[in-house]
PDB file of C-alpha atoms in Angstrom:
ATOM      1  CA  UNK Y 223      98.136 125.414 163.922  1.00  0.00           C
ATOM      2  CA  UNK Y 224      96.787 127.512 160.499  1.00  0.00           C
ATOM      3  CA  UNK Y 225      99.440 128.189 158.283  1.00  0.00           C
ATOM      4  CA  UNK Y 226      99.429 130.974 155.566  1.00  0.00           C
ATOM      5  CA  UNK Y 227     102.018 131.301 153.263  1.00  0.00           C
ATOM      6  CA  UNK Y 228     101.412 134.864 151.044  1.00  0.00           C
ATOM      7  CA  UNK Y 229     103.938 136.238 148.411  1.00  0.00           C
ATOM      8  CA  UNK Y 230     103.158 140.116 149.371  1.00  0.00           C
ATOM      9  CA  UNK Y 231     104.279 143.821 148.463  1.00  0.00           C
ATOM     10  CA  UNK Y 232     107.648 143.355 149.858  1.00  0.00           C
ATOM     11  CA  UNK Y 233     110.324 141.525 147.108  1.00  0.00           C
ATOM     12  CA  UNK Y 234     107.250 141.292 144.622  1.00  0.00           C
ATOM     13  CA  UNK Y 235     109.001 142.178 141.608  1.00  0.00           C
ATOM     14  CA  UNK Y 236     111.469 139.335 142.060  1.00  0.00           C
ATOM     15  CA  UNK Y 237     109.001 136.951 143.632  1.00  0.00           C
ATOM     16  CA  UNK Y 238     106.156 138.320 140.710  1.00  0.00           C
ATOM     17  CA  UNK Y 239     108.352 137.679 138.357  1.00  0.00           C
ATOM     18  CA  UNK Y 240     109.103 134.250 138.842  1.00  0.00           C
ATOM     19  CA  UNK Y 241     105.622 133.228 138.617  1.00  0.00           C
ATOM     20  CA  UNK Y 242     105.045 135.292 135.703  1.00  0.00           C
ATOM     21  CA  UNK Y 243     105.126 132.513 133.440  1.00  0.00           C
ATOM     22  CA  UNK Y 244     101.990 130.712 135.328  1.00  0.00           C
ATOM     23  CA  UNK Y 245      99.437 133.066 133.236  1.00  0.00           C
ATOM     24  CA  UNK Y 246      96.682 130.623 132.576  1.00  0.00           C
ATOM     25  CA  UNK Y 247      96.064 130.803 136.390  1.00  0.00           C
ATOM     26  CA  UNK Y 248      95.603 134.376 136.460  1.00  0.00           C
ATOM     27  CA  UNK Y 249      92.931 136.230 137.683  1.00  0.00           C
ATOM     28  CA  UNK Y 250      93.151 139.564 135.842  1.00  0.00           C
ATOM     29  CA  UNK Y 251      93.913 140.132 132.186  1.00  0.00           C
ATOM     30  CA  UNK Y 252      95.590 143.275 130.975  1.00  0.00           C
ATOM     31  CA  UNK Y 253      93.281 143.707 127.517  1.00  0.00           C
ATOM     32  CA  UNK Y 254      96.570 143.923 124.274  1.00  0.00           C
ATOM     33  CA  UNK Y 255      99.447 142.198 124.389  1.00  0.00           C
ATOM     34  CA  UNK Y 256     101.161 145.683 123.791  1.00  0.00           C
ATOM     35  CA  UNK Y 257     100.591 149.128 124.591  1.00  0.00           C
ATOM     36  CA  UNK Y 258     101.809 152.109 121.192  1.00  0.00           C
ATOM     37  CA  UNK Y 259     102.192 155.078 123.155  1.00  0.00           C
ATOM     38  CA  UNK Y 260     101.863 158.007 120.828  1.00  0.00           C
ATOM     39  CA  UNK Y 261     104.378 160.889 121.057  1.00  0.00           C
ATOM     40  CA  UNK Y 262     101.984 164.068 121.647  1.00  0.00           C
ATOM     41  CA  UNK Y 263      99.411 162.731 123.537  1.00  0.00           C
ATOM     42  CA  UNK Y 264      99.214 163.439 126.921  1.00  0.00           C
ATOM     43  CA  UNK Y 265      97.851 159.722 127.880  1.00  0.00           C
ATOM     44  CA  UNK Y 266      96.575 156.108 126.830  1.00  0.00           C
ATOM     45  CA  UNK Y 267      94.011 153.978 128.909  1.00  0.00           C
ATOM     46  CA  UNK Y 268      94.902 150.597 129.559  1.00  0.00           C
ATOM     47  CA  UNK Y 269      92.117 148.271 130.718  1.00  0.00           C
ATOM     48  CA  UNK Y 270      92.285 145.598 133.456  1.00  0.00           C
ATOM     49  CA  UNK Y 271      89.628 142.766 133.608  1.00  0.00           C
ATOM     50  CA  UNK Y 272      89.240 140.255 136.679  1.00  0.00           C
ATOM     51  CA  UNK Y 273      87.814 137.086 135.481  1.00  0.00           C
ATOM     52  CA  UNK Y 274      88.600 135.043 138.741  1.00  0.00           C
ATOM     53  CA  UNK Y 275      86.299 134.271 141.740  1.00  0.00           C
ATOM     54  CA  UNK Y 276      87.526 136.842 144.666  1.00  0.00           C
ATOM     55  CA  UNK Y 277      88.358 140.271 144.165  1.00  0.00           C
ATOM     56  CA  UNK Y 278      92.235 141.467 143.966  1.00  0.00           C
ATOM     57  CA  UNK Y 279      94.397 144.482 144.724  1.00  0.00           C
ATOM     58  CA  UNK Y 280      96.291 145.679 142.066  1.00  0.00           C
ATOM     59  CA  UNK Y 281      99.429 147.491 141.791  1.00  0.00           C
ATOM     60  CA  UNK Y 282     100.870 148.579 138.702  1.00  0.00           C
ATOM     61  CA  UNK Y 283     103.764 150.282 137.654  1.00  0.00           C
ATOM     62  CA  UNK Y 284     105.866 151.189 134.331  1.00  0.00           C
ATOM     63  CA  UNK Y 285     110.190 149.622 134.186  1.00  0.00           C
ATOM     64  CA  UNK Y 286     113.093 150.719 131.783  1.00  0.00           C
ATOM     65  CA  UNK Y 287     113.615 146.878 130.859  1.00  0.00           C
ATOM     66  CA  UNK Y 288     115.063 145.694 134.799  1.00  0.00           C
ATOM     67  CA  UNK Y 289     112.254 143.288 135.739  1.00  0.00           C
ATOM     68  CA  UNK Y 290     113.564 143.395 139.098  1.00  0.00           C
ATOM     69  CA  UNK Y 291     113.406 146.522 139.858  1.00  0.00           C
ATOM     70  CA  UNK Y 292     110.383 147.253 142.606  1.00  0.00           C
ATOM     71  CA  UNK Y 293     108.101 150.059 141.882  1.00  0.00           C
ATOM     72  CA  UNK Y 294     109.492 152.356 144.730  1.00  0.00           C
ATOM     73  CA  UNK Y 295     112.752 152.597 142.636  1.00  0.00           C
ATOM     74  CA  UNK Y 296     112.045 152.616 139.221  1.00  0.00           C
ATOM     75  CA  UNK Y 297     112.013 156.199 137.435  1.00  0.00           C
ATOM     76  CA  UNK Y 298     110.678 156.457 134.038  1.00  0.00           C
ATOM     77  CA  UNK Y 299     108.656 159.595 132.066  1.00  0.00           C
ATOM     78  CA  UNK Y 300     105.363 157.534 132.997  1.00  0.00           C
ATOM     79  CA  UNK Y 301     102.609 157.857 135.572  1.00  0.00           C
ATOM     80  CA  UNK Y 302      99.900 155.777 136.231  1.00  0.00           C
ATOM     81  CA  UNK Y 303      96.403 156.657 137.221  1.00  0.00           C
ATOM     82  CA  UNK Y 304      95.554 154.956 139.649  1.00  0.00           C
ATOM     83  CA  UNK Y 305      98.432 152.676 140.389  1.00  0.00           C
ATOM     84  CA  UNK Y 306      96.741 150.918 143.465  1.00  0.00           C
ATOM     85  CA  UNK Y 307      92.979 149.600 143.380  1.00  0.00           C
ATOM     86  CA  UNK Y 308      90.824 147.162 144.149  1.00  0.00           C
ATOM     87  CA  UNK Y 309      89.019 145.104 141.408  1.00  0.00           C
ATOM     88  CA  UNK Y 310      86.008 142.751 142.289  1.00  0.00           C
ATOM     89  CA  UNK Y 311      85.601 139.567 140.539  1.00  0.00           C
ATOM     90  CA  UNK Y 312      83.944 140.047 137.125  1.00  0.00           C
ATOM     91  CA  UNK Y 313      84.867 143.831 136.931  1.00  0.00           C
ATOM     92  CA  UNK Y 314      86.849 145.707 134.897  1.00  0.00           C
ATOM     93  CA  UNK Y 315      88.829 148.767 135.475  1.00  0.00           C
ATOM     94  CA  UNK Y 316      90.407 151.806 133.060  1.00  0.00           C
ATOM     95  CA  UNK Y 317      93.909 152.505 133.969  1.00  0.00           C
ATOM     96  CA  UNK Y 318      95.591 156.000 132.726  1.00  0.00           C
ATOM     97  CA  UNK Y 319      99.102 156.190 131.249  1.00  0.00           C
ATOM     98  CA  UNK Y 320     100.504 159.809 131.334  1.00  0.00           C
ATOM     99  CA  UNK Y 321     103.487 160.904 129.544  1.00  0.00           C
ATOM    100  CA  UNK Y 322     105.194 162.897 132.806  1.00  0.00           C
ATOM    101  CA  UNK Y 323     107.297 164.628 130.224  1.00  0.00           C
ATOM    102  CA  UNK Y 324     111.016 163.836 129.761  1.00  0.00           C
ATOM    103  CA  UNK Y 325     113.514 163.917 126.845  1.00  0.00           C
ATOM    104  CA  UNK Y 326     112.836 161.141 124.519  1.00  0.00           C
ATOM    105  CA  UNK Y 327     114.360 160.504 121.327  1.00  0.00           C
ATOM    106  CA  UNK Y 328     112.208 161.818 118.884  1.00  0.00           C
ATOM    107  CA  UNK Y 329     113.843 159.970 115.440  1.00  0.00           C
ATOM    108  CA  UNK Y 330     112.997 156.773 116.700  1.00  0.00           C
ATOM    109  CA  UNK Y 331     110.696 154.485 119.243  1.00  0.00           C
ATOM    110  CA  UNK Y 332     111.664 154.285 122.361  1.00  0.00           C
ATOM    111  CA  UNK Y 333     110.388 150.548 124.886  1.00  0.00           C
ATOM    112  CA  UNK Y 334     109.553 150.531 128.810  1.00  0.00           C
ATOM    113  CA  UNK Y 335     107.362 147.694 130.247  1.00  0.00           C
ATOM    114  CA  UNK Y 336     103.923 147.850 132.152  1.00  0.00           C
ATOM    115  CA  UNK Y 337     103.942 145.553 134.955  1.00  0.00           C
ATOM    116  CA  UNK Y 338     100.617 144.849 136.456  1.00  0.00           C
ATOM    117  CA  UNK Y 339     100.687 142.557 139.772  1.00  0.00           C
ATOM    118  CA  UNK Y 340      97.485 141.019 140.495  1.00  0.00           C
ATOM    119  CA  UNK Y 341      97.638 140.418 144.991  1.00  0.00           C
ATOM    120  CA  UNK Y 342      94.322 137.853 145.460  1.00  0.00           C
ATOM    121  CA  UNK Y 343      92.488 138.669 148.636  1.00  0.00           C
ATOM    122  CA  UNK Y 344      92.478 135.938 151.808  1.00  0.00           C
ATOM    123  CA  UNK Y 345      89.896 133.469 151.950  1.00  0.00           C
ATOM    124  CA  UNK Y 346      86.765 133.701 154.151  1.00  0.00           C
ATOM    125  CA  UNK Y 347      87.139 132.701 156.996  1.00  0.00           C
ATOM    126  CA  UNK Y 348      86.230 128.567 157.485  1.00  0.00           C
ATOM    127  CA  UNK Y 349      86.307 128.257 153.241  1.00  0.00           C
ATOM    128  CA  UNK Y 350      89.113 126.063 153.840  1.00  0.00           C
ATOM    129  CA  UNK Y 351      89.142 123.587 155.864  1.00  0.00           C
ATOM    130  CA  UNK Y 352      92.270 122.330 156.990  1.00  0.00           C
ATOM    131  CA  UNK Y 353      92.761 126.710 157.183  1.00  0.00           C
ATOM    132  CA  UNK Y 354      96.466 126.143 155.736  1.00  0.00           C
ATOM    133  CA  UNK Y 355      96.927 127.420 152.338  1.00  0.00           C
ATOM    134  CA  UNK Y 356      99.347 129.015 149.718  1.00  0.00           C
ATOM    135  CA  UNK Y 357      98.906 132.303 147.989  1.00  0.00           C
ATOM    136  CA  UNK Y 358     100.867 133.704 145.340  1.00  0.00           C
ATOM    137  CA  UNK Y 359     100.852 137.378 143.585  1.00  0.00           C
ATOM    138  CA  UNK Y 360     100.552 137.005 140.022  1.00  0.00           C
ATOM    139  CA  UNK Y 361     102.483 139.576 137.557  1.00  0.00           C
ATOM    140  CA  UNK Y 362     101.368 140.277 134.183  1.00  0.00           C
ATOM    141  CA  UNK Y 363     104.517 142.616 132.233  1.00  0.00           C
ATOM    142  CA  UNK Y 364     103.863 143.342 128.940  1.00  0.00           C
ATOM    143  CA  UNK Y 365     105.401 145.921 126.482  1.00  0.00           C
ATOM    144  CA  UNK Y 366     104.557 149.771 126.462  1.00  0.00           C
ATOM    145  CA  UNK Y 367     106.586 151.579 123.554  1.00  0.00           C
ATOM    146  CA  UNK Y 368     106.843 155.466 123.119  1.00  0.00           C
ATOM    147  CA  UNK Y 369     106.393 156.333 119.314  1.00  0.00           C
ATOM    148  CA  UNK Y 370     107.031 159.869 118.668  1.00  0.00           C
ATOM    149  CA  UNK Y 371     105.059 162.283 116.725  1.00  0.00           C
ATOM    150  CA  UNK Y 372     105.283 161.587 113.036  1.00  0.00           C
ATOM    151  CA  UNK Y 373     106.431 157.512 112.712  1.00  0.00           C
ATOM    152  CA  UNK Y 374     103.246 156.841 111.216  1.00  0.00           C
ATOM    153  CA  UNK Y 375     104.196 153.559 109.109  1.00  0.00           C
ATOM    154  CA  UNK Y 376     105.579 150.844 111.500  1.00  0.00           C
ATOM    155  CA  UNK Y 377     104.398 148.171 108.989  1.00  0.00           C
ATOM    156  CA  UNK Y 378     107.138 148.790 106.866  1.00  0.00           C
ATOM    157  CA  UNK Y 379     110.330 147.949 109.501  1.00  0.00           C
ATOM    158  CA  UNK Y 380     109.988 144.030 108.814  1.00  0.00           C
ATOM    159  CA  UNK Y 381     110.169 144.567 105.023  1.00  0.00           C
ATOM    160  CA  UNK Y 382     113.408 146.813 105.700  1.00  0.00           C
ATOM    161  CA  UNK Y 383     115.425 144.522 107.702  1.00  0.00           C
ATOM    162  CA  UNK Y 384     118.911 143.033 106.449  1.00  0.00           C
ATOM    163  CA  UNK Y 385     119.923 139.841 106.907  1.00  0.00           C
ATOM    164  CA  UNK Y 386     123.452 138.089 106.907  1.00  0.00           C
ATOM    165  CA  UNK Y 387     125.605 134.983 108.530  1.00  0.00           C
ATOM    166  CA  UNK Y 388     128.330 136.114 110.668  1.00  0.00           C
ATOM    167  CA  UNK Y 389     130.735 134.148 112.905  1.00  0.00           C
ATOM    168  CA  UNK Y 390     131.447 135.538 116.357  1.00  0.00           C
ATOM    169  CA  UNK Y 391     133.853 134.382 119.030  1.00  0.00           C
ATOM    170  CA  UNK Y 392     133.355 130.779 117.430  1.00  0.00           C
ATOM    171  CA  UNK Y 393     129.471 130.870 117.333  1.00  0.00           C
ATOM    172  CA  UNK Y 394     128.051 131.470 113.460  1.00  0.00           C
ATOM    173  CA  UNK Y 395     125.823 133.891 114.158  1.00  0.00           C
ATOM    174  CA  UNK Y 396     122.300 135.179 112.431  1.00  0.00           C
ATOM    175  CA  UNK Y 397     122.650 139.281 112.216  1.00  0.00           C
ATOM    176  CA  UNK Y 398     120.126 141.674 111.345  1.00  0.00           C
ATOM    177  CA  UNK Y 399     120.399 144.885 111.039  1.00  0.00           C
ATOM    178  CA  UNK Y 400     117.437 147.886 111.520  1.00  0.00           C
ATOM    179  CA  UNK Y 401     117.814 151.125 109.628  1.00  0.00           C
ATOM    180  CA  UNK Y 402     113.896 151.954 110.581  1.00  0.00           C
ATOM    181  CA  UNK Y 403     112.738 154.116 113.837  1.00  0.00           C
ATOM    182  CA  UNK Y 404     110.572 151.367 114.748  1.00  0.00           C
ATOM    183  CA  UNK Y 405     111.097 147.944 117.299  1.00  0.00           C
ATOM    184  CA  UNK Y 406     110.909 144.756 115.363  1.00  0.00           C
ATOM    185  CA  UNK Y 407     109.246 142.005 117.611  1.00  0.00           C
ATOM    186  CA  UNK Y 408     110.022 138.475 116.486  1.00  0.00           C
ATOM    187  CA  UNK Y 409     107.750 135.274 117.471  1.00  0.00           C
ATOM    188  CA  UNK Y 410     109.896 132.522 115.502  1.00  0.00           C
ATOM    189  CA  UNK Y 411     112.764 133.159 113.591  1.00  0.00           C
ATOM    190  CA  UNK Y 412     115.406 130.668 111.693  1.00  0.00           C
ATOM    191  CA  UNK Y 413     117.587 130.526 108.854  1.00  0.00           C
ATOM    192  CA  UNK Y 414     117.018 127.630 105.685  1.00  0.00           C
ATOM    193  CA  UNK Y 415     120.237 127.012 104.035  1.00  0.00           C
ATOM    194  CA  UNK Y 416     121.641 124.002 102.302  1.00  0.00           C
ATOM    195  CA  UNK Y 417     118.568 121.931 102.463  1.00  0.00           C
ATOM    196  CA  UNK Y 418     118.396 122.776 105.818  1.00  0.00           C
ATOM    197  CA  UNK Y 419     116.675 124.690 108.404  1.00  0.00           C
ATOM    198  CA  UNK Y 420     118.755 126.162 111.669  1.00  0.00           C
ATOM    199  CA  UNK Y 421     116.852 128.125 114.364  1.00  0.00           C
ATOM    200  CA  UNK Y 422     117.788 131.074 115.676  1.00  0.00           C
ATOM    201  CA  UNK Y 423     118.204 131.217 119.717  1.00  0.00           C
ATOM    202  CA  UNK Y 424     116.778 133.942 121.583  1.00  0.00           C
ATOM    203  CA  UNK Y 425     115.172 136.266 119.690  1.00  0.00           C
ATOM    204  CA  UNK Y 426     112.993 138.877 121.213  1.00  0.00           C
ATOM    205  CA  UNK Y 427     113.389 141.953 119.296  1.00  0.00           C
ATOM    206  CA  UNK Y 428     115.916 144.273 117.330  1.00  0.00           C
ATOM    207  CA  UNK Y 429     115.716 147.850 118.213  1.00  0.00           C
ATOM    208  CA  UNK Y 430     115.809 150.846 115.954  1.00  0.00           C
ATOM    209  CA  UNK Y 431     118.111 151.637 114.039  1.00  0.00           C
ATOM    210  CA  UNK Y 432     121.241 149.146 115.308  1.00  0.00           C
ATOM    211  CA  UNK Y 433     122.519 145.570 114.766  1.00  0.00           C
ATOM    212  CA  UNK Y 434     121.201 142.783 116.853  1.00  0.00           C
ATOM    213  CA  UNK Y 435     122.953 138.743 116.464  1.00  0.00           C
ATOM    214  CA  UNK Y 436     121.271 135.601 117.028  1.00  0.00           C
ATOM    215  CA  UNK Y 437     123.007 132.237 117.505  1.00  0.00           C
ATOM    216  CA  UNK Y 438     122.064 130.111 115.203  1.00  0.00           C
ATOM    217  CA  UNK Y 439     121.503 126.067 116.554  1.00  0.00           C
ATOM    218  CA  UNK Y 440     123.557 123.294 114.713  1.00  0.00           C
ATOM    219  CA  UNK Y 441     125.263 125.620 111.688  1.00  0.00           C
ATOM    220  CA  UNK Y 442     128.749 125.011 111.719  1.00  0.00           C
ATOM    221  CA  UNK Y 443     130.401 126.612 109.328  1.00  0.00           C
ATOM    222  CA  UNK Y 444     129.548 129.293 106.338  1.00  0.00           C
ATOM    223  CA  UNK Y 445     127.281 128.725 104.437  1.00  0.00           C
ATOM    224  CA  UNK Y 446     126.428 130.018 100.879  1.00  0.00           C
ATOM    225  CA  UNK Y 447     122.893 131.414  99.491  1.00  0.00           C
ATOM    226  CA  UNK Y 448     119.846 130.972 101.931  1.00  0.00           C
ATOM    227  CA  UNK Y 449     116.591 132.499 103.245  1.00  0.00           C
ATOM    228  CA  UNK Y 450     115.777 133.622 106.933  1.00  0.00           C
ATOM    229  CA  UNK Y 451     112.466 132.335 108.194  1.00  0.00           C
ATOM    230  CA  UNK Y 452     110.503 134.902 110.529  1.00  0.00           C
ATOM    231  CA  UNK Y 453     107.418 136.205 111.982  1.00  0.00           C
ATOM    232  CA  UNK Y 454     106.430 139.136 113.533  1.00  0.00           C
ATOM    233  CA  UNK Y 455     103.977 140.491 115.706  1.00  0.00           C
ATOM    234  CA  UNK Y 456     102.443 143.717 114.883  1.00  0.00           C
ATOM    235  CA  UNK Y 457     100.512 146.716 117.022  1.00  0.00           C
ATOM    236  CA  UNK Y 458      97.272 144.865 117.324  1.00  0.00           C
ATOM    237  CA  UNK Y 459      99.680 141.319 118.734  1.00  0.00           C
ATOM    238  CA  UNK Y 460      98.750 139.853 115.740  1.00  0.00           C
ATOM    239  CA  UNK Y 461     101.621 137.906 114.257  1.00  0.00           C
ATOM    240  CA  UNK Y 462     102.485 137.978 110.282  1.00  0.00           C
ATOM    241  CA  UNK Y 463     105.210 135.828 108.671  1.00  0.00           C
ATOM    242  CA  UNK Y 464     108.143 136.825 105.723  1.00  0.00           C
ATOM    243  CA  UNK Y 465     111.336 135.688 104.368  1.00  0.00           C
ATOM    244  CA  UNK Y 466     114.119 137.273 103.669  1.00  0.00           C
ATOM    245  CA  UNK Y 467     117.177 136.726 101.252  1.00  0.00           C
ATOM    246  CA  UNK Y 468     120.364 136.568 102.923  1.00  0.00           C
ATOM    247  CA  UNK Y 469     122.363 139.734 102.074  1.00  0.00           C
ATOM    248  CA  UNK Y 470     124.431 138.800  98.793  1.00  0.00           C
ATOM    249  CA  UNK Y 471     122.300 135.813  97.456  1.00  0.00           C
TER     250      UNK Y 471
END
């Protein structure tokens, strides 16, 4: 008896996003690590390449930050154009991303998430012999941030963050704080202190203009003087490194 086991439309953004994390098995690239979205233009193109063997369908939608949520639900001030096709193996394909309209804050950036699920088509027919096999959808979800007319100097955000060493329900804590319009994106980030270095524990981002805390592994009590280790990754997904004096030091 032939068995087929196939991870589909249905549940994909739970199932997808599971296997997210197996990306050097995928099949079609999304080309940037991160999509700028600038306020004032109508829309960006986003291009999709299929480096596999077999063609795919792909289905692609834009989140508000639940990577749950399955593209029937979600509502955000984004359309995509077109957000089902077919890409043969070797091809590439331009995707549109419209701005639908929608009241965005205009004093600072603003994040959503393009999620691009890559569905593999079924084997020939005889290819495999034993004509069991498993076939999973692979989702690529990367960022796609609104910047509104005018921010023109992002580079400057990393240069502007404050630093400090807080304690918090028991935990000392690593706090920054963002008086810029722009997303900070952190790759590695830790704090070196007494002749020591503690890392910070997950440490995505800070938004604009708020306070964000970060656990910091194996401090134990305050410390005095210190620098905070971090690096950043910029528009292009390159990443840059700085350090940072602890406030009052």
């Amino acid at each position: 008896m032939k068995m087929m086991i196939r991870i589909g439309l249905s549940g994909l953004a739970v199932a997808s996003s599971l296997l997210s994390s197996v990306s050097a098995d995928a099949r079609v690239i999304v080309h940037g690590t991160r999509q700028i979205f600038p306020g004032g233009q109508q829309e960006i193109t986003v291009r999709t390449e299929n480096v596999g063997q077999q063609a795919s369908l792909i289905q692609a939608w834009v989140d508000d930050g639940d990577k749950n949520a399955s593209p029937e639900t979600v509502q955000t001030p984004f359309m995509l154009r077109p957000p089902i096709y077919r890409l043969d193996a070797g091809k590439s394909q331009a995707m549109r991303v419209a701005f639908s309209g929608g009241e965005l804050p205009q004093d600072r950036e603003s994040i959503y998430w393009l999620n691009i699920l890559d569905i593999p088509s079924s084997p020939e027919a005889g290819s495999i012999p034993t004509g069991n096999y498993i076939q999973f959808s692979l989702r690529t979800r990367i960022k796609l941030i609104y910047r509104p007319k005018g921010l023109n100097s992002p580079a400057v955000a990393p240069q502007n963050l404050q630093w400090s060493v807080v304690e918090h329900g028991g935990q000392w804590r690593l706090q920054v704080n963002n008086p810029t319009p722009y997303y900070v994106h952190f790759s590695a980030l830790a704090l070196r202190a007494q002749g020591k270095e503690f890392p910070a524990a997950d440490f995505p981002m800070v938004a604009p203009m708020s306070d964000q805390s970060y656990i910091l592994e194996g401090l134990q009590g305050p410390i005095s003087g210190g620098n905070v280790l971090f690096q950043y990754i910029n528009d292009q997904g390159g990443i840059a490194a700085r350090s940072a004096p602890i406030a009052g030091t």
